[in-house]
Amino acid sequence: MKISYNWLKNYIDLDLVEHSPEVLQEVLPLLGFDIEEIEKLGPPQLSNVVVGQVLEYGQHPDADRLRCCKVSTGNEGEVHDIVCGAKNFNQGDKVMVALPGAVLPGDFKIKASKLRGQPSAGMMCSAKELQIGQDHDGIMILDQDTALGTPVNDLYTDGDTVLNLEITPNRVDVLSHIGVARELAAKFGLEVNYPEVKASTENPAIGDPLISVVEVSAPEVCPHYTAVSIKGVKVGPSPKWLKDAIEATGQRSINNVVDVTNYVLHETCQPLHAFDAAKIQGKKLVVRMATEGEPITTLDDVERKLTANMAVIADAERPLVVAGVMGSVDAEVDESTTDIVLEAAYFAPTSVRATARKLGLSSDSSYRFERGVDPKGVTYASLRAVDLILEVAGGTVDGNLIEEGAEPPTISEVNLYPERVRTFIGFDISDAEMQSVLESLGLGVSIHDEADGTTRWEVAIPSYRQDLQRDVDLIEEIIRVYGTDKIPESEVVARGIGTEDHRIYTVNEAVANYLTGQNFNEAFLYSLRDPEETQFFFGEESHKVLALDNPLQSDQSHLRPSLIPGLLDVLKLNAARGTGATRFFERGHVYREVKGQMVELVSVSFVIVADQITREWRQREVADFFTAKTISGEILDIAGTAASKLTFKPIEDCKLWQAGHSAEAGEFAKMGFQATCGLLNIATLKERWDITTPVIAGSILMTPKFFERKAKRGRHTGVSNQPASAKDLALIVDQSVHAGDVEKDVAKFAKKATQGFNCESVRIFDVYEGEGLPEGKKSLAVTMSFRAADRTLKDKEVNSAFDGIQKLIADKTDYQIRK
Amino acid sequence: MQEQLTAIVAGVRENAPKVQTRAEFEAYKATISGPKGALTDVMKGMGKVPKEEKPAMGKAINEAKTAVTAEFDAVLERIEAAELAAKLGPAIDPSLPSPDSARGTLHPISQVREEMVELFRRIGFSVAEATEVETEHYCFDALNIPSDHPARDMQDSYYLPDDLQVNNVSKEGDEKYLLRTHTSTVQIRTMLKEKPPIRIVAPGRCFRRDTPDATHSANFHQIEGLYVDKDVTLLDLKATLDHFVKTIFGPKAKTRLRPSFFPFTEPSFEMDFFSPDLGKLSNKWLEIMGCGMVDPEVFKAVGIDPEVYTGYAFGMGIERIAMILQGVDDIRYYYQNDVRFLKQFA
């Protein structure tokens, strides 16, 4: 919303306070109207800068370059002492004088002071200092006949400042110059000077309206419609003041009549429309719903097809205006127009919004109607426009103002309890201060002392402030105008509540600490990925389920099912840039398809370049599957699942992982977690990322529900200080048998065969295949550790347990014990 | 006998220094003090020594033994030292670079997020989480953003198709799913689940359908704060946010609350701050967050009585704070993950 400083001053006497565009720049944002942009048009607005005359001057006693001058600005007997550094003036010259209180461009405040010991109450200015011209070789010397005391802006009138305000959607009333003036009046304690209206709704003496009927067949869209007729206007260019005002708001001046409607819109916030009466067919206006597909060519010269839920203003034949949005070229006021019909109406916000959105057409009118203009402001705006049209285009009003429907109801009163206000804000503002703020905003306060001793205020709400419906809305008004800068500073009071952090956060925090400690760098990637990638890795079903309804870019149309592709992008970028980084991880949410539905999962993934990509004087072992297995296990351990309980199954055929060199444990859909780790598919990496080094990776998926598990607190079970006794066993098994299964079997048998003491651990410590073993077999060496809680174990009892284990193996499995 | 002893000691003194390995040492030691060793033999002869000579002889043997043991100890010490040296290898050159990769770094956004979360945890906030996929109800309606509010335009949010079902995100009715546009959704989910007092911060990823540029990214991160209790006041809100700004941006930072509008708070403010120590951004008001007192309509939507409880809420972009703190002028750097960039902020 562009507000012209000059225009604004029509409604508020800013000269009564210290004012300048710069002051407003400070004040308006703190009232809730942020300034997007400030435009300077012509010379700036300056107060206390007036024409003066140098009565006499002399050398400054203590400074060669300065002169001490006596300057008159017209007030009899009042002489200003001014010390001046310029020498281009003579006695009797007329000059521009900035008196104390003036604020020159660049926020240069003029104050009465002393310069090198001599009093100086003002400054004689150069053209540049006043931003009137570029000259700054000396002060401005004016024509001798310039009247003393004339303000600079009266001599140089073209100056204006346009403030482009950001108006929040609740404050439609401030989308107008009067609205801004009201706010400033409240802040500065000034009066708002509303333009006086001379026109009347009733003019029976002067003939009949130019149209005979207004019919409203869509009262829900248009509860109140008015039309007034003006005959004999002379359409032409607007006078300078009108043209300047229209252009200051960023519009193009069209002609005097159209400009007046736009002027009143920017003045009062009420949109208006002027019809060329000659072009209204059948002498009637109808407010009705459009017929489906009805065509209209709007003023922006676009032919549009309307739909049945859009309202129009039509004549007997065709639509002339998309109600509340934009007029058509068919009834446009142009040079040939002599008679006009002026519409002012209230259109329902939701209807205008829906229509404007559907047509993709936003106008100054629709912008205001869809936010809800003053329900009682229609007639005033109409008459104000009549006044201005008669002033700038001539003509006479014909007949009465035609009115259909009535002003929509408004909220008129809101209860406010001053004591509750103080409780709510937490600091003290007196009743009187609150009342004064409300009244400054034009809200009436009537005070009621209730039976229970409380004080209740009935606050009268003006029709243009329909955003004020509840006590909190009024509290906002009080704080806003009272000044947020007056809210006291205080200490943080933090009463303990004792809620725990969500485990998703704490687990993620611990995982990140672990992984950075394992030399991984954290990456952040986009959640939206290329659909082709989703389909390639996760298939058609996922491709369908993970699609956005309204993607912005075709290569970011799908939610990511995995963090790994993004991390490969990171490896690729770092390799291309030669950064030498080999380890990255990401924590983030991913999305998977399960039985045609989407699930959101918490994920952690990591990648490691399993190759020496930098030359080192000493080589370290590169990462392999077991590196990834350890890290994945640790992550799940941090998340609350014992790593020892994971059973990894090899991955067979997969586009992301290398078959035979990667494995998977858990299943998120059933167990709440899933870990996949190992070598990424060599061919895929080469083909899609041009990565030729092997990459080891891990991907952990966890459902949000998984984090709701309560962690169990450990209990002390006693630790034996007796010596342990170890037994080793070599088992020959088929090559396809998994060591993990063998280990589990042996552990199970050991538990069974050991009585009176414990088998503390069973662990595979060697794998052998090759010479000395039959084809297709391998040998697994298992070590078992036995211990009693209370005594040193005797060989005999350990041997007996060991025999028992071997017997169970022989009886229950195909494993062959290697003697 | 005395001569024998003298000879043994002399022999040991001569030969022991020549012994090189532990095995040689054990073998040599056996020839002296082993069961059939020379010194052992002499000691065995003590029985035949006349009684009056025994004290002198005993003394001589002891002296010889002490001398031999000392020699042997010295040899052993020398051998052990040699063994250790062999085991350790040559002395290191401590100036060689470590061949291990350096400790990894948290992403700069994570660093700032953690700093902020820690700050709020110290003043009694705990961390809440919710999903990124949300529904229109939790993202808009429950936050008093009506269906014709501009924030709900298809242009601003990423929606999911109408027929999609999301297994673990609950709907209120048959509204559409979307990607949350702000972390304020966590306010709603939390207030539906927990009873006041509630004091949470919720950091998380959000999505807006913006064309990416230096300050817009398809996804970004916010941190949301919410405090609901009896008698939470505007004064508390200001105190908390002032504390936040002064902790993050230094004690010289000044703040101001600029009245604004959000459907879910009333009164609503934008908080601006001003700092002399921000390089190019010094000495101007910078907008950093929206905040306000929880709107009674929001309380009604989650079944909290606005006559009994009041609350404040605030929300800010983590990238925005990070960019100010870290002097980053293009948000896209954060999503490229060049390790040289990532490592600049630890």
Tab-separated table of C-alpha atoms in Angstrom, chain A residues 26 29-34 168-170 349-350 353 357 371 420 423-427 470 472-473 475-476 479-480 484 487-497 499-502 504-506 508-509 512-513 515-528 545 547-553 556 559-560 570 573-574 577 579 581-587 589 591 596-601 616-618 620 703-704, chain B residues 96-107 109-110 113-114 117-118 121 123-133 147-150 153-154 157-161 164-169 176 179 194 197-199 203 205 207 209-212 217-219 221 227 229 231-235 238-240 242-243 256-261 266-269 287 293 295-297 310 332 334-340 342-343:
chain	number	residue	atom	x	y	z
A	26	GLU	CA	10.266	5.138	12.771
A	29	PRO	CA	6.593	0.004	11.888
A	30	LEU	CA	6.125	0.184	15.650
A	31	LEU	CA	2.412	0.691	15.090
A	32	GLY	CA	2.386	-2.511	13.064
A	33	PHE	CA	2.828	-1.134	9.565
A	34	ASP	CA	6.173	-2.176	8.266
A	168	THR	CA	-1.313	-7.185	7.528
A	169	PRO	CA	-4.480	-8.906	6.282
A	170	ASN	CA	-6.478	-8.004	9.421
A	349	PRO	CA	-15.180	-10.993	1.077
A	350	THR	CA	-15.267	-14.762	0.452
A	353	ARG	CA	-11.667	-13.732	-2.992
A	357	ARG	CA	-8.397	-16.390	-7.283
A	371	ARG	CA	-10.380	-8.328	3.277
A	420	ARG	CA	-7.615	-8.692	33.179
A	423	THR	CA	-2.912	-9.715	34.371
A	424	PHE	CA	-2.535	-10.675	30.729
A	425	ILE	CA	0.283	-8.301	29.913
A	426	GLY	CA	2.062	-8.790	33.236
A	427	PHE	CA	2.844	-5.150	33.935
A	470	ARG	CA	-12.578	-9.892	21.483
A	472	VAL	CA	-7.430	-9.764	23.252
A	473	ASP	CA	-7.927	-7.740	20.076
A	475	ILE	CA	-5.298	-5.588	24.304
A	476	GLU	CA	-3.303	-5.617	21.101
A	479	ILE	CA	-0.085	-2.328	23.520
A	480	ARG	CA	0.405	-1.175	19.956
A	484	THR	CA	5.888	-1.969	22.783
A	487	ILE	CA	7.018	-3.104	27.942
A	488	PRO	CA	9.483	-3.423	30.851
A	489	GLU	CA	12.519	-5.646	30.616
A	490	SER	CA	12.532	-8.457	33.126
A	491	GLU	CA	14.304	-11.640	34.145
A	492	VAL	CA	13.293	-14.989	32.694
A	493	VAL	CA	11.206	-16.848	35.231
A	494	ALA	CA	11.429	-20.561	34.516
A	495	ARG	CA	9.382	-22.699	36.827
A	496	GLY	CA	10.449	-26.333	36.343
A	497	ILE	CA	7.947	-28.396	34.411
A	499	THR	CA	8.761	-32.794	30.731
A	500	GLU	CA	11.334	-34.921	28.970
A	501	ASP	CA	12.701	-34.119	25.553
A	502	HIS	CA	11.183	-36.172	22.778
A	504	ILE	CA	13.532	-38.555	18.436
A	505	TYR	CA	15.497	-35.434	19.298
A	506	THR	CA	17.730	-36.918	21.984
A	508	ASN	CA	19.303	-37.891	16.902
A	509	GLU	CA	21.543	-35.732	19.053
A	512	ALA	CA	25.184	-37.165	15.546
A	513	ASN	CA	27.712	-37.018	18.370
A	515	LEU	CA	28.951	-40.229	13.957
A	516	THR	CA	30.947	-37.001	14.063
A	517	GLY	CA	33.215	-38.832	16.504
A	518	GLN	CA	33.577	-41.521	13.843
A	519	ASN	CA	34.812	-38.838	11.442
A	520	PHE	CA	31.556	-38.354	9.553
A	521	ASN	CA	30.508	-34.904	8.356
A	522	GLU	CA	26.876	-34.058	8.569
A	523	ALA	CA	25.092	-33.133	5.343
A	524	PHE	CA	21.693	-31.473	4.830
A	525	LEU	CA	19.823	-32.397	1.679
A	526	TYR	CA	16.495	-31.613	0.102
A	527	SER	CA	13.532	-33.820	0.912
A	528	LEU	CA	12.218	-33.625	-2.632
A	545	VAL	CA	2.593	-42.979	-3.303
A	547	ALA	CA	4.337	-38.026	-5.497
A	548	LEU	CA	3.355	-34.458	-4.556
A	549	ASP	CA	0.058	-33.126	-5.827
A	550	ASN	CA	1.513	-29.805	-6.953
A	551	PRO	CA	5.259	-29.954	-7.457
A	552	LEU	CA	6.989	-26.729	-8.453
A	553	GLN	CA	9.834	-28.324	-10.375
A	556	GLN	CA	11.634	-32.239	-7.281
A	559	LEU	CA	9.317	-37.227	-1.315
A	560	ARG	CA	12.550	-39.044	-0.690
A	570	VAL	CA	27.429	-35.023	-1.764
A	573	LEU	CA	30.328	-32.920	-5.414
A	574	ASN	CA	33.176	-33.278	-2.948
A	577	ARG	CA	35.924	-30.358	-6.007
A	579	THR	CA	37.960	-31.786	-1.039
A	581	ALA	CA	36.154	-35.865	2.209
A	582	THR	CA	35.156	-39.517	2.381
A	583	ARG	CA	32.553	-39.772	5.128
A	584	PHE	CA	29.122	-38.122	5.343
A	585	PHE	CA	25.893	-38.727	7.163
A	586	GLU	CA	22.441	-37.229	7.255
A	587	ARG	CA	19.640	-37.351	9.780
A	589	HIS	CA	12.744	-37.938	7.608
A	591	TYR	CA	8.878	-41.680	3.243
A	596	GLY	CA	-0.345	-48.554	-0.912
A	597	GLN	CA	-0.100	-46.127	2.021
A	598	MET	CA	2.634	-43.697	2.903
A	599	VAL	CA	4.607	-43.879	6.134
A	600	GLU	CA	6.873	-41.159	7.438
A	601	LEU	CA	10.048	-42.549	8.974
A	616	GLU	CA	49.091	-40.838	3.063
A	617	TRP	CA	52.519	-41.794	4.374
A	618	ARG	CA	50.857	-44.615	6.287
A	620	ARG	CA	44.890	-47.341	7.092
A	703	THR	CA	9.088	-45.361	12.840
A	704	PRO	CA	8.171	-42.417	15.092
B	96	LEU	CA	54.305	-36.319	10.555
B	97	PRO	CA	50.644	-35.717	9.677
B	98	SER	CA	48.105	-38.087	11.144
B	99	PRO	CA	46.923	-40.532	8.494
B	100	ASP	CA	43.508	-40.813	10.148
B	101	SER	CA	40.685	-38.648	8.913
B	102	ALA	CA	39.736	-35.686	11.058
B	103	ARG	CA	36.754	-35.653	13.379
B	104	GLY	CA	33.580	-34.953	11.471
B	105	THR	CA	31.550	-31.816	11.849
B	106	LEU	CA	27.925	-31.150	12.604
B	107	HIS	CA	26.193	-29.298	9.822
B	109	ILE	CA	22.377	-25.541	10.641
B	110	SER	CA	22.583	-28.288	13.281
B	113	ARG	CA	19.823	-25.388	16.112
B	114	GLU	CA	21.617	-27.094	18.996
B	117	VAL	CA	17.718	-25.661	21.744
B	118	GLU	CA	20.313	-25.720	24.541
B	121	ARG	CA	16.423	-26.091	27.594
B	123	ILE	CA	15.267	-22.015	30.884
B	124	GLY	CA	12.942	-24.942	31.212
B	125	PHE	CA	11.819	-25.808	27.697
B	126	SER	CA	11.831	-29.393	26.499
B	127	VAL	CA	12.026	-30.572	22.910
B	128	ALA	CA	8.910	-31.744	21.070
B	129	GLU	CA	8.724	-33.458	17.697
B	130	ALA	CA	6.062	-34.211	15.110
B	131	THR	CA	5.877	-35.370	11.528
B	132	GLU	CA	6.676	-33.283	8.456
B	133	VAL	CA	3.664	-34.593	6.582
B	147	SER	CA	-9.724	-21.867	4.518
B	148	ASP	CA	-9.726	-18.671	2.453
B	149	HIS	CA	-6.531	-17.305	4.026
B	150	PRO	CA	-3.814	-16.559	1.481
B	153	ASP	CA	-3.214	-20.986	-1.520
B	154	MET	CA	-2.031	-23.948	-3.520
B	157	SER	CA	2.152	-25.205	0.134
B	158	TYR	CA	3.067	-28.592	-1.231
B	159	TYR	CA	-0.010	-30.803	-1.105
B	160	LEU	CA	-0.248	-34.563	-1.370
B	161	PRO	CA	-2.842	-36.176	-3.639
B	164	LEU	CA	-3.347	-40.755	-0.502
B	165	GLN	CA	-3.429	-42.322	2.940
B	166	VAL	CA	-0.600	-41.670	5.338
B	167	ASN	CA	-0.286	-44.506	7.752
B	168	ASN	CA	1.155	-42.648	10.703
B	169	VAL	CA	-0.247	-39.107	10.412
B	176	LYS	CA	-5.858	-32.853	2.478
B	179	LEU	CA	4.028	-30.833	3.877
B	194	GLU	CA	-0.480	-33.016	26.882
B	197	PRO	CA	1.714	-26.539	31.884
B	198	ILE	CA	3.416	-27.029	28.530
B	199	ARG	CA	6.746	-25.477	27.683
B	203	PRO	CA	12.895	-27.602	15.828
B	205	ARG	CA	11.960	-29.083	8.726
B	207	PHE	CA	8.345	-26.733	3.243
B	209	ARG	CA	6.436	-23.863	-2.551
B	210	ASP	CA	8.914	-21.062	-3.315
B	211	THR	CA	11.180	-20.704	-6.290
B	212	PRO	CA	14.636	-21.288	-4.839
B	217	SER	CA	14.760	-22.995	-0.282
B	218	ALA	CA	12.202	-25.731	-1.017
B	219	ASN	CA	12.763	-26.947	2.494
B	221	HIS	CA	14.051	-25.286	9.199
B	227	TYR	CA	4.570	-21.895	26.816
B	229	ASP	CA	0.226	-22.129	31.860
B	231	ASP	CA	-0.830	-16.479	34.076
B	232	VAL	CA	1.729	-16.587	31.294
B	233	THR	CA	2.100	-12.925	30.346
B	234	LEU	CA	3.334	-10.698	27.580
B	235	LEU	CA	6.068	-9.635	29.986
B	238	LYS	CA	9.513	-10.366	26.090
B	239	ALA	CA	11.836	-11.557	28.865
B	240	THR	CA	12.336	-14.935	27.189
B	242	ASP	CA	15.257	-10.785	25.006
B	243	HIS	CA	17.227	-13.478	26.788
B	256	ARG	CA	12.063	-4.430	19.614
B	257	LEU	CA	8.615	-5.931	19.269
B	258	ARG	CA	6.931	-4.681	16.148
B	259	PRO	CA	3.150	-5.247	16.176
B	260	SER	CA	2.105	-7.624	13.447
B	261	PHE	CA	-0.537	-10.170	12.615
B	266	GLU	CA	-3.116	-12.100	19.541
B	267	PRO	CA	-1.443	-9.756	20.149
B	268	SER	CA	1.156	-10.652	17.521
B	269	PHE	CA	4.598	-9.222	16.984
B	287	GLU	CA	13.596	-9.152	11.620
B	293	MET	CA	0.205	-14.534	22.873
B	295	ASP	CA	-4.941	-16.788	20.300
B	296	PRO	CA	-7.977	-18.023	22.269
B	297	GLU	CA	-9.246	-19.684	19.072
B	310	THR	CA	-2.750	-18.105	28.661
B	332	ARG	CA	21.841	-22.770	-1.018
B	334	TYR	CA	23.814	-25.061	3.251
B	335	TYR	CA	22.425	-27.712	0.918
B	336	GLN	CA	25.538	-28.248	-1.217
B	337	ASN	CA	27.589	-29.787	1.587
B	338	ASP	CA	31.036	-28.930	0.328
B	339	VAL	CA	33.098	-30.112	3.272
B	340	ARG	CA	35.228	-26.963	3.170
B	342	LEU	CA	30.763	-27.345	6.477
B	343	LYS	CA	34.006	-27.137	8.445
